[in-house]
Short mmCIF file of C-alpha atoms in Angstrom, two decimals:
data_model
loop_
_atom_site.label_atom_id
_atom_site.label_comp_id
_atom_site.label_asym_id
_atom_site.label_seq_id
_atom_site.Cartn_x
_atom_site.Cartn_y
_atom_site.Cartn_z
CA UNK A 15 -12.20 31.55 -25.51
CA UNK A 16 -11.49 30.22 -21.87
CA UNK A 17 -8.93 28.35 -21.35
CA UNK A 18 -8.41 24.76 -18.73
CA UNK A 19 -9.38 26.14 -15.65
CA UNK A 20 -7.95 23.93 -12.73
CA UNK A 21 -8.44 24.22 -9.00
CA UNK A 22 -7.14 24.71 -6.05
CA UNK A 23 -3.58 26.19 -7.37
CA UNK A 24 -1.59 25.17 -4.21
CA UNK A 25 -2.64 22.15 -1.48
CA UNK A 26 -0.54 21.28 1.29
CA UNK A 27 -1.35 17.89 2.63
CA UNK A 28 0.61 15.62 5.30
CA UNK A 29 1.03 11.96 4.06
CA UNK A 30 -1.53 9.38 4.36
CA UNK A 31 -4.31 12.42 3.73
CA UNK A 32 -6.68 12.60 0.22
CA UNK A 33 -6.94 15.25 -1.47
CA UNK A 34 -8.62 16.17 -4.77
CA UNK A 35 -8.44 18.03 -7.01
CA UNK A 36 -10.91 19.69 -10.25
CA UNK A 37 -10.18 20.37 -14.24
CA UNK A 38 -12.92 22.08 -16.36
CA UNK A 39 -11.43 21.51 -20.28
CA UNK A 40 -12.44 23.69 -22.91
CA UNK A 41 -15.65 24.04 -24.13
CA UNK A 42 -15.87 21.28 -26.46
CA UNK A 43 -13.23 19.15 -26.06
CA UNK A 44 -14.15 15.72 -26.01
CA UNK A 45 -10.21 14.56 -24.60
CA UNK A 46 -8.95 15.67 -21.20
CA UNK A 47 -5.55 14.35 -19.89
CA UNK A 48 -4.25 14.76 -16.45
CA UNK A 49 -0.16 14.76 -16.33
CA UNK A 50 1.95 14.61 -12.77
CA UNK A 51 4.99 16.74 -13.15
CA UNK A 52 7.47 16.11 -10.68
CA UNK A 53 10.18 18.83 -10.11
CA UNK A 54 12.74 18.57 -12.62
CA UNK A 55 10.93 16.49 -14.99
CA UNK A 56 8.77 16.64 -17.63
CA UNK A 57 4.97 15.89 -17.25
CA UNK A 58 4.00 12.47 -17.09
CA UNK A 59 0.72 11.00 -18.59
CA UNK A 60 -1.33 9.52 -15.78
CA UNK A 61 -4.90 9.26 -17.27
CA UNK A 62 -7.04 10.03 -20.24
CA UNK A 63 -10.29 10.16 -21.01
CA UNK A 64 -12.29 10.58 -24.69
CA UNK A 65 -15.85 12.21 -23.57
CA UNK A 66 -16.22 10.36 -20.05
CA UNK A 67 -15.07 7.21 -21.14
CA UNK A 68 -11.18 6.04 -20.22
CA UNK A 69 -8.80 5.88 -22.91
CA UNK A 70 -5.72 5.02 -21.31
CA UNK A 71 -5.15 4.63 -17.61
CA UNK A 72 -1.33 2.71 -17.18
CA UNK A 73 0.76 4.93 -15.90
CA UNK A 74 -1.99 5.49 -13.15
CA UNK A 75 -1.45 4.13 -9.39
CA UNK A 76 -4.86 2.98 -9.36
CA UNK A 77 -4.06 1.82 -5.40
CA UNK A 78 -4.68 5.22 -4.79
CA UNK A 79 -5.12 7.77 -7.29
CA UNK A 80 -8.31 8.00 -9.07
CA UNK A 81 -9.99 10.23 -11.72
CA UNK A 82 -13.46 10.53 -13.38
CA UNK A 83 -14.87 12.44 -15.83
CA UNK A 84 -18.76 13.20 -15.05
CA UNK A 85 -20.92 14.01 -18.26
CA UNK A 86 -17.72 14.46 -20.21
CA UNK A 87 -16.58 17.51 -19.06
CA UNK A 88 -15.22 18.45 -15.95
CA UNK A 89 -12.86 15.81 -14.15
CA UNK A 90 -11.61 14.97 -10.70
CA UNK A 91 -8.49 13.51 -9.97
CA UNK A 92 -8.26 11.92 -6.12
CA UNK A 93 -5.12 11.05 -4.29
CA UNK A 94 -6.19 8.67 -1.24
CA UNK A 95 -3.93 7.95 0.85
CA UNK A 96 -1.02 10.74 -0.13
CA UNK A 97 2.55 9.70 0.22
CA UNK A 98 5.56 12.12 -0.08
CA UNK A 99 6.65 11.13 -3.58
CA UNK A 100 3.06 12.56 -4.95
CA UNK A 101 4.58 15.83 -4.49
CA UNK A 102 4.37 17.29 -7.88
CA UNK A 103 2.33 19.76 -10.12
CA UNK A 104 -0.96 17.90 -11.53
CA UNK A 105 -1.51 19.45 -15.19
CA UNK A 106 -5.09 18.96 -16.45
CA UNK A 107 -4.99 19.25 -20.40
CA UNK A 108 -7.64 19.34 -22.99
CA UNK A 109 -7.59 18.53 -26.89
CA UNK A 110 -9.77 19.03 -29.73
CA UNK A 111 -9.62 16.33 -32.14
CA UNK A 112 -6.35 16.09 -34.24
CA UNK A 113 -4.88 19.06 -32.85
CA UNK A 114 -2.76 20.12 -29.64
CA UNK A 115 -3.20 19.77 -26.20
CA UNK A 116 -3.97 22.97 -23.83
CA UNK A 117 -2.51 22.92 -20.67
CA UNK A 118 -4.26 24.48 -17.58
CA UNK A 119 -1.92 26.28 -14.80
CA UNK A 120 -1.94 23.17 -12.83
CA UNK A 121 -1.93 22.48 -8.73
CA UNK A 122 0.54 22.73 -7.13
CA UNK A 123 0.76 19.96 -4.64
CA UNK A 124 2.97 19.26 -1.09
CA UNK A 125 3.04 16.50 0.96
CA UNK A 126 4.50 16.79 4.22
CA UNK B 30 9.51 2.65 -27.41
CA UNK B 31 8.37 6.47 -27.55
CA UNK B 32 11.03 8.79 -25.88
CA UNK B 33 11.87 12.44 -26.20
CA UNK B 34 15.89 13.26 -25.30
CA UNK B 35 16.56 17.08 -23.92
CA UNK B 36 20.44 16.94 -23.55
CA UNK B 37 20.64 19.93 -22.06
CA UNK B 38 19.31 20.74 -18.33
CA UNK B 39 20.24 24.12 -18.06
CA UNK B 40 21.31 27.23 -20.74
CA UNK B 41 22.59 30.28 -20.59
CA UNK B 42 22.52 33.27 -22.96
CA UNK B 43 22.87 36.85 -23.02
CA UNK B 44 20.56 39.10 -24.28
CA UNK B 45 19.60 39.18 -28.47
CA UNK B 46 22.37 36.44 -28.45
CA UNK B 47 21.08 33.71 -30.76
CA UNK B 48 19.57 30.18 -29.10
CA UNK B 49 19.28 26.62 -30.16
CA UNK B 50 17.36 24.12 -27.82
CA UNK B 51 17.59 20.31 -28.82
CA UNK B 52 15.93 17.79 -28.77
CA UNK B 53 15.65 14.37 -30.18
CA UNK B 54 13.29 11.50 -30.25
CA UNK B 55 12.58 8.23 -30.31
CA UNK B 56 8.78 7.10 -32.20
CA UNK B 57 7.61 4.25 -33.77
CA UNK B 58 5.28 5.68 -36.22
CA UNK B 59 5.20 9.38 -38.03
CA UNK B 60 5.75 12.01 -34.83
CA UNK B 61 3.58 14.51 -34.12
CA UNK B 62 6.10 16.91 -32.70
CA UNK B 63 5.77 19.84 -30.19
CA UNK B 64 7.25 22.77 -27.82
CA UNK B 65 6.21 23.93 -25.09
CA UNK B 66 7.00 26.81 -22.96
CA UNK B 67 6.80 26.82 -19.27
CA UNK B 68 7.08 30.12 -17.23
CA UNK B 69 7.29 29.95 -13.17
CA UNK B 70 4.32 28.78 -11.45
CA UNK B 71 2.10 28.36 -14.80
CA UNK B 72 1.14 25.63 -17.29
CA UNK B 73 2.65 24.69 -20.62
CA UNK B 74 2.08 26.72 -23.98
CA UNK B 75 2.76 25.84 -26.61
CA UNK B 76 5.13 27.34 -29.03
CA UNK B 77 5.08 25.31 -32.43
CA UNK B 78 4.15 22.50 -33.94
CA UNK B 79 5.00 19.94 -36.78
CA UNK B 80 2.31 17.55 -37.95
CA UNK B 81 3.13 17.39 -41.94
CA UNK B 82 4.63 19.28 -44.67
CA UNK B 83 7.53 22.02 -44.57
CA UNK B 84 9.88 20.83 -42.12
CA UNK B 85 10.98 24.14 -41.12
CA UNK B 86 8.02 25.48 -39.12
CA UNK B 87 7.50 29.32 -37.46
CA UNK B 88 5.85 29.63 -33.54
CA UNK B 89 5.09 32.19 -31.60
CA UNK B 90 7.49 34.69 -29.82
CA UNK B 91 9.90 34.38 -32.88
CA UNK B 92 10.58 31.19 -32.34
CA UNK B 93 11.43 28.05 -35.18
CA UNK B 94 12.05 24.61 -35.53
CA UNK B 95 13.41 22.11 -37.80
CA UNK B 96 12.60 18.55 -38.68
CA UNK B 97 15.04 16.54 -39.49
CA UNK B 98 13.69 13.43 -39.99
CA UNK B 99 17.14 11.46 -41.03
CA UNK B 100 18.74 12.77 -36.98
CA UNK B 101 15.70 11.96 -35.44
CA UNK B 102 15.83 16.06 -34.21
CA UNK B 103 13.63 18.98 -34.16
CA UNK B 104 15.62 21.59 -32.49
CA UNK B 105 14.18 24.88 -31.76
CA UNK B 106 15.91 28.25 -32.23
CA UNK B 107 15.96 32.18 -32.04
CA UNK B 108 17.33 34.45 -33.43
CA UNK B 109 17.74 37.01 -31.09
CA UNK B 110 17.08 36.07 -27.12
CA UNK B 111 14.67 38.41 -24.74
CA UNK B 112 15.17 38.40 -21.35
CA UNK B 113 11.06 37.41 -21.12
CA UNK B 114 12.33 34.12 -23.55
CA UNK B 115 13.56 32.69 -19.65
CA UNK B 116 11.52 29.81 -19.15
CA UNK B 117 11.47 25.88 -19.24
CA UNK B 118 11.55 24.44 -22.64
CA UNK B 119 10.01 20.81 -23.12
CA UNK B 120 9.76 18.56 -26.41
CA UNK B 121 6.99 16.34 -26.87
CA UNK B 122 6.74 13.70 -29.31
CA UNK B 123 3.02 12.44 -29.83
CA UNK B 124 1.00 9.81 -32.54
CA UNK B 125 -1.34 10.89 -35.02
CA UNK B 126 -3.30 8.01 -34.61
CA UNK B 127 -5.19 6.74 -31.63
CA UNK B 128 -4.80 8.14 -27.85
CA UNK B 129 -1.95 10.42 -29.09
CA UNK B 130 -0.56 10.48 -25.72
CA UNK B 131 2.38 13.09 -25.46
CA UNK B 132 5.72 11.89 -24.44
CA UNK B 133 7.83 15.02 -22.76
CA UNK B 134 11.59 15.23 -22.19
CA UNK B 135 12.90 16.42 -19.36
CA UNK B 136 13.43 20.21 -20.20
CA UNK B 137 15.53 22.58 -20.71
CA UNK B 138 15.76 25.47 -18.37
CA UNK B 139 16.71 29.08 -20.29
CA UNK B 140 18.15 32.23 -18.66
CA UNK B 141 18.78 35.11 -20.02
CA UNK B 142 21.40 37.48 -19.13
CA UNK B 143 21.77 41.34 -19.50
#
């Protein structure tokens, strides 16, 4: 079984740039979750989604990140305008129902 | 409010020494509880679990935890410590109803020495 594929791995933006970035859950997963992991910390909810509706979106800065989930499957989270503190590693995570989450390898993000 | 405490940033341990990670939490309702492993430059897998029943439950890698409901704790151990065991270590606490969001503590960072 394939696993959360995410992409691109590594970005290197300079502030005040967008960037984007793509999560493809497992096959059948209706929930998909996108965490920001800062360095040092432990990930951080920022948005989830049951099938392509949103399910809880607090935690996100909705003045400049947002996310959609097309169809219910693959998502796209968008950072527009970049600042330095959204240097971090974005984890994309799916979830069968009732059951644990699987964690993609996540992008790795910079801003200069 | 949901919160997962990791009181320790950083361990160290030599090789087939024993290791005990902890971890408590903080959940208003009946935890789903979790570890995770984190390895340089990859995503989180996940190393046990405790939804219901025996609170003494067996992961992957050799790797156990205990609920203890009373301490609010479910510390995870090993017997005997490979040098492939360094890693980050996170606790998550989760619901089993609704969104069950995951709540992570901060980590705990493993080497292993020779």
């Amino acid at each position: 079984e394939a696993g959360v594929a995410q992409s691109p791995r590594y970005k290197i933006i300079e502030k005040r740039q967008s960037v984007a970035f793509w999560c493809n859950p497992i096959s059948g997963h209706a929930t998909l979750y996108w965490y920001q992991q800062i360095l040092g910390q432990g990930p951080k909810l920022l948005i989830q989604f049951q099938n392509n509706g949103v399910v809880d979106d607090s935690q996100l800065p909705k003045d400049r990140f947002s996310a959609e989930r097309l169809k219910g499957v693959d998502s796209t989270l968008k950072i527009q305008p970049a600042k330095l503190e959204d240097s971090a590693v974005y984890l994309c995570a799916s979830r069968p129902d009732f059951n644990e989450q699987f964690f993609g390898p996540g992008t790795r993000l910079t801003v200069l | 409010a949901q919160s997962v405490t990791q009181p320790d940033i950083h361990i160290t341990v030599s090789e087939g020494a024993s290791l005990e990670l902890r971890c408590n939490y903080s959940y208003g309702a009946t935890p789903y509880l979790f570890w995770y492993v984190q390895s340089p430059g990859q995503g989180l897998q996940l190393l046990l679990k405790y939804f219901s029943g025996d609170t003494l439950v067996q992961g992957i890698k050799g790797f156990e935890a205990e609920f203890k409901r009373s301490q609010s704790s479910f510390n995870l151990r090993k017997p005997s410590v490979h040098w492939s065991d360094a890693a980050e270590y996170f606790c998550a606490v989760g619901g089993q109803t609704g969104a069950n969001n995951l709540f992570f503590g901060t980590g705990t960072r493993l080497t292993v020495i020779p």
